[in-house]
Short mmCIF file of C-alpha atoms and ligand atoms in Angstrom, two decimals:
data_model
loop_
_atom_site.label_atom_id
_atom_site.label_comp_id
_atom_site.label_asym_id
_atom_site.label_seq_id
_atom_site.Cartn_x
_atom_site.Cartn_y
_atom_site.Cartn_z
CA MET A 69 -130.12 130.45 0.85
CA SER A 70 -128.77 130.55 -2.72
CA ASN A 71 -128.45 126.78 -2.53
CA GLN A 72 -132.12 126.55 -1.54
CA ASN A 73 -133.04 128.83 -4.48
CA ASN A 74 -131.03 126.67 -6.84
CA LYS A 75 -132.97 123.68 -5.68
CA ILE A 76 -136.30 125.41 -6.15
CA ASN A 77 -135.24 126.54 -9.65
CA ASN A 78 -134.56 122.93 -10.49
CA TYR A 79 -138.21 121.93 -10.02
CA SER A 80 -140.49 122.10 -13.06
CA ILE A 81 -143.03 124.14 -11.04
CA ALA A 82 -140.72 127.19 -11.32
CA ASP A 83 -140.93 126.97 -15.12
CA ASP A 84 -144.69 126.40 -14.94
CA LEU A 85 -145.22 129.46 -12.72
CA ILE A 86 -143.24 131.74 -15.03
CA ASN A 87 -145.18 130.40 -18.03
CA LEU A 88 -148.48 130.88 -16.18
CA ILE A 89 -147.60 134.52 -15.42
CA ILE A 90 -146.64 135.13 -19.10
CA PHE A 91 -149.87 133.42 -20.31
CA LEU A 92 -151.99 135.49 -17.90
CA ALA A 93 -150.23 138.73 -18.94
CA VAL A 94 -150.80 138.02 -22.63
CA ALA A 95 -154.41 136.98 -21.88
CA ILE A 96 -155.05 140.25 -19.99
CA ILE A 97 -153.50 142.40 -22.77
CA ILE A 98 -155.44 140.64 -25.52
CA GLY A 99 -158.57 140.69 -23.30
CA TYR A 100 -158.33 144.47 -23.08
CA LEU A 101 -157.66 144.78 -26.82
CA ILE A 102 -160.68 142.69 -27.78
CA ASN A 103 -162.65 144.07 -24.88
CA ASN A 104 -163.44 140.61 -23.45
CA LEU A 105 -161.16 139.86 -20.52
CA VAL A 106 -162.95 136.75 -19.22
CA TYR A 107 -163.10 135.12 -22.63
CA SER A 108 -159.43 135.82 -23.29
CA ILE A 109 -158.30 134.48 -19.84
CA LEU A 110 -160.38 131.29 -20.28
CA ILE A 111 -158.86 130.59 -23.69
CA PHE A 112 -155.29 131.25 -22.51
CA LEU A 113 -155.78 129.13 -19.34
CA SER A 114 -157.12 126.26 -21.48
CA ILE A 115 -154.07 126.53 -23.75
CA PHE A 116 -151.87 126.58 -20.64
CA ILE A 117 -153.51 123.42 -19.23
CA ILE A 118 -153.08 121.63 -22.58
CA TYR A 119 -149.43 122.71 -22.62
CA ILE A 120 -148.89 121.31 -19.06
CA LEU A 121 -150.66 118.03 -19.87
CA TYR A 122 -148.71 117.62 -23.10
CA SER A 123 -145.30 118.27 -21.52
CA ASN A 124 -146.13 115.77 -18.75
CA TYR A 125 -147.26 113.22 -21.34
CA ILE A 126 -143.98 113.64 -23.24
CA PHE A 127 -142.00 113.21 -20.03
CA GLU A 128 -143.98 110.10 -19.09
CA ARG A 129 -143.24 108.61 -22.52
CA TRP A 130 -139.59 109.44 -22.05
CA VAL A 131 -139.50 107.64 -18.65
CA LEU A 132 -141.45 104.60 -19.87
CA ASN A 133 -139.16 104.22 -22.88
CA TYR A 134 -136.05 104.97 -20.84
CA LYS A 135 -133.83 102.32 -22.39
CA ASN A 136 -134.43 103.52 -26.03
CA ASN A 137 -135.53 107.06 -25.37
CA LYS A 138 -132.85 108.72 -27.53
CA SER A 139 -135.39 109.90 -30.11
CA ILE A 140 -137.93 111.22 -27.58
CA LYS A 141 -137.55 114.91 -26.76
CA TYR A 142 -138.56 116.01 -23.28
CA HIS A 143 -139.50 119.49 -22.20
CA ARG A 144 -136.74 121.81 -20.92
CA LYS A 145 -138.55 122.11 -17.56
CA HIS A 146 -137.85 118.40 -16.91
CA GLN A 147 -134.12 118.83 -17.48
CA TYR A 148 -133.25 118.45 -13.77
CA LEU A 149 -135.41 115.34 -13.27
CA VAL A 150 -133.87 113.76 -16.38
CA SER A 151 -130.33 114.39 -15.12
CA VAL A 152 -131.20 112.85 -11.69
CA LEU A 153 -132.76 109.83 -13.40
CA ASN A 154 -129.74 109.44 -15.69
CA LYS A 155 -127.36 109.55 -12.72
CA SER A 156 -129.40 106.98 -10.72
CA PHE A 157 -129.56 104.71 -13.75
CA GLU A 158 -125.78 104.86 -14.21
CA GLU A 159 -125.29 104.02 -10.53
CA PHE A 160 -127.79 101.17 -10.82
CA VAL A 161 -125.95 99.77 -13.85
CA THR A 162 -122.59 99.88 -11.99
CA ILE A 163 -124.09 98.17 -8.90
CA LYS A 164 -125.76 95.55 -11.10
CA LEU A 165 -122.47 94.82 -12.85
CA LYS A 166 -120.69 94.41 -9.51
CA PHE A 167 -123.53 92.24 -8.21
CA ASN A 168 -123.40 90.06 -11.35
CA VAL A 169 -119.66 89.52 -10.87
CA LEU A 170 -120.17 88.64 -7.18
CA GLU A 171 -123.11 86.35 -7.97
CA LYS A 172 -121.04 84.58 -10.66
CA ARG A 173 -118.15 84.10 -8.22
CA PHE A 174 -120.49 82.86 -5.48
CA LYS A 175 -122.14 80.37 -7.85
CA GLU A 176 -118.74 79.13 -9.12
CA LEU A 177 -117.54 78.79 -5.53
CA SER A 178 -120.62 76.96 -4.30
CA ALA A 179 -120.69 74.75 -7.40
CA SER A 180 -117.11 73.63 -6.76
CA MET A 181 -117.87 72.94 -3.07
CA PRO A 182 -118.16 69.25 -2.21
CA ASP A 183 -120.64 70.13 0.56
CA ALA A 184 -124.30 70.64 -0.20
CA VAL A 185 -125.47 74.12 0.80
CA VAL A 186 -129.12 75.11 1.26
CA VAL A 187 -130.35 78.59 2.22
CA VAL A 188 -133.64 78.59 4.12
CA ASP A 189 -135.72 81.42 5.58
CA ASN A 190 -136.68 81.63 9.26
CA ASN A 191 -139.60 79.24 8.64
CA PHE A 192 -137.16 76.75 7.09
CA VAL A 193 -138.58 77.23 3.62
CA THR A 194 -135.98 76.51 0.91
CA GLU A 195 -134.75 79.63 -0.90
CA TRP A 196 -131.64 78.43 -2.74
CA PHE A 197 -129.31 75.42 -3.00
CA ASN A 198 -126.09 74.59 -4.83
CA ASP A 199 -125.29 71.83 -7.33
CA ALA A 200 -123.97 69.48 -4.63
CA ALA A 201 -127.41 69.59 -2.95
CA ILE A 202 -128.95 68.28 -6.18
CA LYS A 203 -126.63 65.26 -6.11
CA MET A 204 -126.48 64.63 -2.36
CA LEU A 205 -130.11 65.34 -1.42
CA SER A 206 -131.79 64.95 -4.79
CA LEU A 207 -133.22 68.50 -4.64
CA LYS A 208 -134.86 69.94 -7.76
CA ASP A 209 -135.61 73.49 -8.94
CA VAL A 210 -139.29 73.00 -8.11
CA ASP A 211 -138.30 72.42 -4.48
CA ILE A 212 -137.55 76.12 -4.03
CA GLY A 213 -140.35 77.53 -1.87
CA ARG A 214 -140.95 74.21 -0.09
CA PRO A 215 -140.17 73.55 3.60
CA ILE A 216 -136.84 71.73 3.97
CA LEU A 217 -138.50 69.17 6.29
CA HIS A 218 -140.73 68.08 3.38
CA LEU A 219 -137.64 67.52 1.24
CA ILE A 220 -135.42 65.74 3.77
CA ARG A 221 -137.47 63.26 5.73
CA ASN A 222 -135.44 61.83 8.59
CA PRO A 223 -136.42 61.71 12.29
CA ASN A 224 -132.98 62.92 13.50
CA PHE A 225 -132.93 65.80 11.04
CA THR A 226 -136.51 66.78 11.91
CA LYS A 227 -135.70 66.73 15.63
CA PHE A 228 -132.59 68.82 14.98
CA ILE A 229 -134.46 71.49 12.99
CA ASN A 230 -137.33 71.61 15.51
CA SER A 231 -134.94 71.81 18.48
CA LYS A 232 -134.26 75.47 17.58
CA GLU A 233 -130.63 74.92 18.56
CA ARG A 234 -128.53 77.17 16.36
CA ASP A 235 -124.85 76.86 15.39
CA ALA A 236 -125.33 73.13 15.99
CA HIS A 237 -124.96 69.94 13.94
CA VAL A 238 -126.56 66.52 13.53
CA ASN A 239 -125.67 63.23 11.85
CA PHE A 240 -128.33 61.34 9.92
CA THR A 241 -128.62 58.61 7.32
CA SER A 242 -128.91 59.83 3.74
CA PRO A 243 -132.49 59.73 2.42
CA LEU A 244 -131.06 58.25 -0.82
CA LYS A 245 -128.52 55.67 0.40
CA TYR A 246 -128.81 53.84 3.71
CA ASP A 247 -124.99 53.41 3.99
CA VAL A 248 -124.24 57.14 3.67
CA THR A 249 -124.05 59.27 6.81
CA ILE A 250 -124.59 63.01 6.39
CA LYS A 251 -123.48 65.61 8.88
CA SER A 252 -125.52 68.79 8.75
CA PHE A 253 -124.63 72.17 10.25
CA LEU A 254 -127.14 74.93 10.86
CA VAL A 255 -125.76 78.47 10.93
CA PRO A 256 -127.86 81.67 11.27
CA TYR A 257 -127.10 83.97 8.35
CA GLY A 258 -128.21 87.50 7.53
CA GLU A 259 -131.12 88.83 9.52
CA ASP A 260 -133.66 86.05 9.17
CA ARG A 261 -132.07 83.26 7.20
CA TYR A 262 -130.20 80.04 7.88
CA LEU A 263 -127.44 78.32 6.00
CA LEU A 264 -127.65 74.54 6.11
CA THR A 265 -124.58 72.62 5.01
CA PHE A 266 -124.53 68.87 4.40
CA ARG A 267 -121.34 66.80 4.32
CA ASP A 268 -120.87 63.13 3.52
CA VAL A 269 -119.10 61.79 6.64
CA SER A 270 -119.60 58.09 5.89
CA GLU A 271 -115.86 57.43 5.81
CA SER A 272 -114.99 59.07 9.13
CA ASP A 273 -118.19 57.64 10.63
CA HIS A 274 -117.13 54.18 9.45
CA LEU A 275 -113.62 54.67 10.93
CA ASP A 276 -115.15 55.91 14.16
CA ASN A 277 -117.37 52.82 14.39
CA MET A 278 -114.39 50.58 13.64
CA ARG A 279 -112.35 52.29 16.37
CA ARG A 280 -115.22 51.94 18.84
CA ASP A 281 -115.76 48.28 17.91
CA PHE A 282 -112.03 47.60 18.17
CA VAL A 283 -111.81 49.10 21.68
CA ALA A 284 -114.95 47.25 22.72
CA ASN A 285 -113.73 43.91 21.32
CA VAL A 286 -110.22 44.20 22.76
CA SER A 287 -111.58 45.19 26.17
CA HIS A 288 -114.05 42.34 26.07
CA GLU A 289 -111.41 39.79 25.02
CA LEU A 290 -108.96 40.97 27.71
CA LYS A 291 -111.53 40.88 30.48
CA THR A 292 -111.75 37.04 30.75
CA PRO A 293 -108.00 36.17 30.84
CA LEU A 294 -107.43 39.06 33.24
CA THR A 295 -110.13 37.80 35.60
CA VAL A 296 -108.44 34.36 35.60
CA ILE A 297 -104.97 35.86 36.27
CA PHE A 298 -106.42 38.09 38.97
CA GLY A 299 -108.14 35.12 40.62
CA TYR A 300 -104.91 33.04 40.69
CA LEU A 301 -102.88 35.98 42.02
CA GLU A 302 -105.36 36.46 44.85
CA THR A 303 -105.28 32.74 45.66
CA ILE A 304 -101.45 32.73 45.76
CA SER A 305 -101.46 35.91 47.82
CA LEU A 306 -103.81 34.42 50.40
CA SER A 307 -101.90 31.12 50.66
CA ASP A 308 -98.84 30.74 52.91
CA ASN A 309 -96.49 30.15 50.00
CA LYS A 310 -93.06 31.20 51.25
CA ASN A 311 -91.43 30.73 47.81
CA VAL A 312 -93.01 33.87 46.41
CA ASP A 313 -91.83 37.40 47.27
CA GLN A 314 -94.91 39.03 48.85
CA SER A 315 -93.98 42.56 47.65
CA ILE A 316 -93.77 41.35 44.01
CA LEU A 317 -97.07 39.59 44.42
CA ASP A 318 -98.66 42.78 45.85
CA GLN A 319 -97.37 44.80 42.88
CA MET A 320 -98.77 42.23 40.42
CA LEU A 321 -102.12 42.30 42.21
CA LYS A 322 -102.18 46.11 42.22
CA GLN A 323 -101.43 46.35 38.48
CA ALA A 324 -103.88 43.56 37.62
CA LYS A 325 -106.54 45.44 39.57
CA ARG A 326 -105.69 48.66 37.70
CA MET A 327 -106.03 46.87 34.36
CA ASP A 328 -109.32 45.38 35.47
CA ILE A 329 -110.71 48.83 36.41
CA MET A 330 -109.45 50.28 33.13
CA ILE A 331 -111.08 47.55 31.05
CA SER A 332 -114.34 47.91 32.98
CA ASP A 333 -114.24 51.69 32.38
CA LEU A 334 -113.56 51.21 28.65
CA LEU A 335 -116.45 48.77 28.36
CA LYS A 336 -118.67 51.18 30.30
CA LEU A 337 -117.67 54.04 27.97
CA THR A 338 -118.41 51.96 24.86
CA LYS A 339 -121.81 51.05 26.26
CA LEU A 340 -122.56 54.70 27.04
CA GLN A 341 -121.57 55.73 23.51
CA THR A 342 -123.42 53.05 21.61
CA THR A 343 -126.72 52.72 23.44
CA ASN A 344 -129.53 54.94 24.67
CA ILE A 345 -130.92 54.82 28.19
CA PRO A 346 -133.89 52.41 28.17
CA GLU A 347 -137.09 54.28 29.08
CA LYS A 348 -137.67 51.93 32.04
CA ASN A 349 -134.38 53.13 33.59
CA PHE A 350 -135.65 56.70 33.79
CA SER A 351 -136.95 57.43 37.27
CA PRO A 352 -137.41 60.51 39.50
CA ILE A 353 -134.23 61.11 41.50
CA ASN A 354 -134.29 63.19 44.68
CA LEU A 355 -131.02 65.13 44.61
CA LYS A 356 -131.13 65.62 48.40
CA ASN A 357 -131.12 61.85 49.00
CA LEU A 358 -128.52 61.34 46.29
CA VAL A 359 -126.16 63.81 47.98
CA ASN A 360 -126.56 61.94 51.29
CA GLU A 361 -125.56 58.70 49.57
CA LEU A 362 -122.57 60.38 47.94
CA MET A 363 -121.43 61.65 51.34
CA LEU A 364 -121.61 58.13 52.77
CA ALA A 365 -119.74 56.64 49.81
CA CYS A 366 -116.78 59.00 50.07
CA LYS A 367 -116.72 59.44 53.84
CA GLN A 368 -113.63 57.31 54.36
CA LYS A 369 -111.61 59.03 51.62
CA SER A 370 -112.64 62.55 52.63
CA ASN A 371 -111.86 61.86 56.30
CA LYS A 372 -108.45 60.53 55.34
CA ASN A 373 -107.81 63.59 53.18
CA LYS A 374 -109.21 65.95 55.90
CA ASN A 375 -111.66 67.63 53.48
CA ASN A 376 -114.36 69.94 54.74
CA ILE A 377 -117.39 69.05 52.61
CA LYS A 378 -120.27 71.55 52.74
CA ILE A 379 -123.73 70.95 51.31
CA LEU A 380 -125.12 74.36 50.33
CA THR A 381 -128.78 73.43 49.94
CA ASN A 382 -131.45 71.32 51.55
CA ASP A 383 -134.03 71.57 48.75
CA ASP A 384 -136.02 68.61 47.51
CA ILE A 385 -135.35 68.72 43.81
CA TYR A 386 -136.28 65.76 41.65
CA ILE A 387 -134.87 65.17 38.19
CA ARG A 388 -135.72 62.35 35.82
CA GLY A 389 -132.82 60.15 34.73
CA SER A 390 -130.93 56.91 35.16
CA TYR A 391 -130.14 56.73 38.89
CA GLU A 392 -127.19 54.40 38.38
CA GLU A 393 -125.56 56.66 35.77
CA ILE A 394 -126.17 59.95 37.55
CA TYR A 395 -124.92 58.54 40.86
CA SER A 396 -121.76 57.29 39.13
CA ALA A 397 -121.18 60.70 37.40
CA PHE A 398 -121.61 62.73 40.62
CA LEU A 399 -119.49 60.30 42.66
CA ASN A 400 -116.73 60.61 40.07
CA LEU A 401 -116.75 64.41 40.38
CA LEU A 402 -116.76 64.28 44.18
CA LEU A 403 -113.93 61.71 44.34
CA ASN A 404 -111.92 63.79 41.84
CA ALA A 405 -112.31 66.86 44.07
CA ILE A 406 -111.12 64.82 47.06
CA MET A 407 -108.25 63.13 45.21
CA TYR A 408 -106.90 65.92 43.01
CA SER A 409 -107.65 69.28 44.62
CA GLY A 410 -105.26 68.78 47.56
CA LYS A 411 -105.24 67.84 51.24
CA GLY A 412 -107.68 69.53 53.63
CA VAL A 413 -109.42 71.45 50.82
CA THR A 414 -112.97 72.76 51.31
CA ILE A 415 -115.47 71.23 48.88
CA GLU A 416 -118.99 72.59 48.27
CA ILE A 417 -121.88 70.54 46.88
CA ASN A 418 -124.80 72.51 45.50
CA TYR A 419 -127.86 71.97 43.33
CA PHE A 420 -130.52 74.42 42.18
CA VAL A 421 -132.97 75.24 39.42
CA THR A 422 -132.21 78.23 37.17
CA HIS A 423 -134.72 80.78 35.80
CA SER A 424 -134.86 78.81 32.56
CA LYS A 425 -135.71 75.67 34.63
CA GLU A 426 -132.41 73.93 33.99
CA THR A 427 -131.19 71.92 37.00
CA ILE A 428 -127.57 72.45 37.96
CA PHE A 429 -125.60 70.13 40.20
CA SER A 430 -122.13 71.39 41.05
CA ILE A 431 -119.07 70.27 42.96
CA LYS A 432 -116.77 73.15 43.76
CA ASP A 433 -113.38 72.92 45.43
CA TYR A 434 -110.95 75.57 46.63
CA GLY A 435 -107.87 73.54 45.72
CA VAL A 436 -105.04 73.49 43.16
CA GLY A 437 -107.20 74.13 40.08
CA VAL A 438 -106.57 73.04 36.49
CA PRO A 439 -104.36 74.95 34.00
CA LEU A 440 -106.34 76.86 31.37
CA ASP A 441 -105.01 74.83 28.42
CA SER A 442 -106.07 71.57 30.12
CA ILE A 443 -109.68 72.53 30.92
CA ASN A 444 -111.04 71.71 27.45
CA ARG A 445 -109.08 68.46 27.34
CA LEU A 446 -110.26 67.03 30.69
CA THR A 447 -113.03 64.94 29.10
CA GLU A 448 -110.69 63.35 26.51
CA ARG A 449 -110.04 59.65 27.08
CA PHE A 450 -106.91 59.04 29.16
CA TYR A 451 -106.21 62.75 29.59
CA ARG A 452 -104.69 63.50 32.97
CA VAL A 453 -103.31 66.81 34.17
CA ASP A 454 -100.82 65.25 36.55
CA LYS A 455 -100.19 61.74 35.20
CA GLY A 456 -98.10 60.57 38.18
CA ARG A 457 -100.61 61.73 40.77
CA SER A 458 -103.55 60.31 38.87
CA ARG A 459 -101.93 56.85 38.54
CA GLU A 460 -100.91 56.91 42.19
CA GLN A 461 -104.58 57.58 43.08
CA GLY A 462 -105.66 54.67 40.89
CA GLY A 463 -107.24 56.91 38.23
CA THR A 464 -107.70 55.65 34.68
CA GLY A 465 -108.11 59.02 32.97
CA LEU A 466 -111.54 57.88 31.78
CA GLY A 467 -113.65 59.27 34.62
CA LEU A 468 -114.57 62.68 33.17
CA SER A 469 -115.06 61.15 29.71
CA ILE A 470 -117.65 58.85 31.29
CA VAL A 471 -119.29 61.81 33.09
CA LYS A 472 -119.50 63.74 29.78
CA HIS A 473 -121.19 60.81 28.04
CA ILE A 474 -123.63 60.29 30.89
CA MET A 475 -124.58 63.97 30.64
CA ASN A 476 -124.95 63.68 26.83
CA ARG A 477 -127.28 60.72 27.30
CA HIS A 478 -129.42 62.94 29.54
CA GLU A 479 -129.32 65.73 26.93
CA GLY A 480 -127.36 67.78 29.43
CA LYS A 481 -123.78 68.98 29.58
CA LEU A 482 -120.75 69.11 31.85
CA GLU A 483 -119.29 72.58 32.41
CA VAL A 484 -115.88 73.14 33.97
CA GLU A 485 -114.52 76.36 35.43
CA SER A 486 -111.13 76.41 37.06
CA ILE A 487 -108.46 78.86 38.13
CA ILE A 488 -105.05 77.58 38.96
CA GLY A 489 -104.33 77.99 42.67
CA GLU A 490 -107.96 78.97 43.43
CA GLY A 491 -109.97 75.84 42.66
CA SER A 492 -112.40 74.22 40.24
CA ASN A 493 -116.13 74.06 39.72
CA PHE A 494 -117.62 71.09 37.84
CA SER A 495 -121.30 71.64 36.96
CA CYS A 496 -123.73 69.12 35.50
CA VAL A 497 -126.48 70.99 33.65
CA PHE A 498 -129.75 69.07 33.10
CA PRO A 499 -132.35 70.33 30.59
CA LYS A 500 -135.72 71.74 31.62
CA SER A 501 -137.40 68.58 30.28
CA LEU A 502 -135.77 66.47 33.04
CA LEU A 503 -136.90 68.61 35.98
CA ALA A 504 -139.54 66.43 37.65
CA MET A 505 -140.41 68.39 40.79
CA ARG A 506 -139.01 70.84 43.27
CA SER A 507 -140.26 71.84 46.67
CA SER A 508 -138.49 74.01 49.21
CA LYS A 509 -139.16 76.98 51.46
CA SER A 510 -137.97 79.40 48.81
CA THR A 511 -139.27 77.71 45.68
CA SER A 512 -142.64 76.38 44.64
CA ASP A 513 -143.63 73.16 42.90
CA VAL A 514 -143.28 72.99 39.13
P1 ADP B 246 -109.25 59.78 36.48
O1 ADP B 246 -110.16 58.67 36.04
O2 ADP B 246 -107.81 59.50 36.28
O3 ADP B 246 -109.59 60.32 37.81
P2 ADP B 246 -110.66 61.92 35.23
O4 ADP B 246 -111.06 61.84 33.80
O5 ADP B 246 -111.72 61.75 36.24
O6 ADP B 246 -109.49 60.89 35.39
O7 ADP B 246 -109.94 63.29 35.46
C1 ADP B 246 -108.95 63.71 34.53
C2 ADP B 246 -107.91 64.55 35.20
O8 ADP B 246 -108.48 65.81 35.60
C3 ADP B 246 -107.38 63.98 36.48
O9 ADP B 246 -106.32 63.10 36.20
C4 ADP B 246 -106.89 65.21 37.24
O10 ADP B 246 -105.58 65.51 36.83
C5 ADP B 246 -107.82 66.31 36.72
N1 ADP B 246 -108.86 66.71 37.71
C6 ADP B 246 -110.12 66.23 37.78
N2 ADP B 246 -110.81 66.83 38.76
C7 ADP B 246 -109.98 67.72 39.34
C8 ADP B 246 -110.10 68.67 40.42
N3 ADP B 246 -111.24 68.80 41.11
N4 ADP B 246 -109.02 69.41 40.71
C9 ADP B 246 -107.88 69.31 40.01
N5 ADP B 246 -107.68 68.44 38.99
C10 ADP B 246 -108.72 67.65 38.66
#
C-alpha cells in the first residue's frame, strides 16, 4: 500500500492537486475579504491554469533540448519523470555503445570474409551486403532495397530462389566472368530474413570436371582393348584347345567380364552426371507394370536364393520419367536386396502417393541390415559394406551411386533406413511434379 502511495506521489498530478487546493483556499479567503467570491475564484483559477501550462511548457522544452538541457530548469513536480528519463537515456547510451562495438566487429569480420554475404528479407529484397559482394557480384550501395533476382540474373540462381528450398545450395556461372563458378547457400536467419552466401568454387569445380573427364576418358579408352581381349578369350574358351588350362581360362573370362561391367558402369555414371534427360525420354510409367517386369527379371535369382517377394499394392500409379533409367534403378535395389540381405529373406515391394503428392517406391527386406556408419556412405562410388561378398556376387560398388544419380536427374532422392540384424528399406522419392496419374479403389485420379 505504501509502495502504491509512493508511486502516486511521484506523479505530477499529486503536486497539481495540492496546488489547486491551496489556490482555491486562498481564492475563497480573498473572495470573502473583498466580498466577491466568484470573481476571486475565477482569477485564481486562471492563474492556476497559466501556472500549469507554463510548467508543462518548461518541461516540454527540457525534453526537446534533452542533450543540452543543463541550463533549462524544470518544475519540481516533474522531478520523477526527469529521473526516469535520465535513467532510460543512460541505459540507451550503454546499449548503443555495446551495439556499436558489435556492429564494428561484425563489419570487420564480414569485410575480411572471402565469401560474399547478402542479407535479404522474406521477399528477397536486398537489405545489406559485405565488401566481398561488391567485388564478386558487382553490387552497389544503390542496390539496397532492390530484389536480389534483379541484381543477379542467372536462370539457375532464379530457379533456386523460386524453388523455396531452404538450407540448400546452387552452383551458377558468375554474371561477371563466364569462367567463374559461384556456389550460393541460402540459410533462413532471424524471423523473416535470409542469409545468402556466395563462394568462388571455380577451382574445385575445374578439378571436379577434370576428374570426371579423366574417369570418362580412361573408361572409354579401356573399353575397346577389353572388348578385343574378351572376344579372344571367349573364342579360345569355346575351341577344343587342349594346351590351355580351362580353369585359368575361366578365371580370365570371369575377371574380364567383371572389368567390362565396371567400365560400362563408370561410363553410365559419367553420362548420368554430365547430361540431362532429353525431354523425349520422359514418358508415363505405370509402376504396377514396372513391378511385374522387375519380378520377371529377378525370378531366377530370387528362386535360387529362396526369397519370398511380396508386392504390397496393386494400384495403378503413373509417374513421368525415363523408363530405362527408372527400371535400372529399381532393378538394382531389388537385386541388392536379393544378393546382400541373406538367404530366404522376405522382401516387400511397395509404391504409394503421400499426402504431399510425392510418389514413393520402396524395397524393404528383413535381412542382415547395414551398419549405421555405412548408411550414409552407400551411395559413394566403390563403397561396399562387405567387400568380399560384393565381389563374389559380381558387384562393382557403383550400383547405388547410379541409383542416386538417376533419382537426382528426376529431381527426387534415395532414402535409406536400415537396422543391423532387422533389415533395410530403400525408398525412391519422386517429386509431386512427376506424378502423372493414379487410380485405385482407395484413391482417386489426380
Ligand atoms: P554393388 O554394385 O557392389 O552391388 P551397390 O552400390 O549397389 O554396390 O551397393 C553397395 C553396398 O551396399 C553393397 O556392396 C552391399 O554391401 C550394401 N547393400 C546394398 N543393398 C543392401 C541390402 N539390401 N542389404 C544389405 N546390404 C546392402
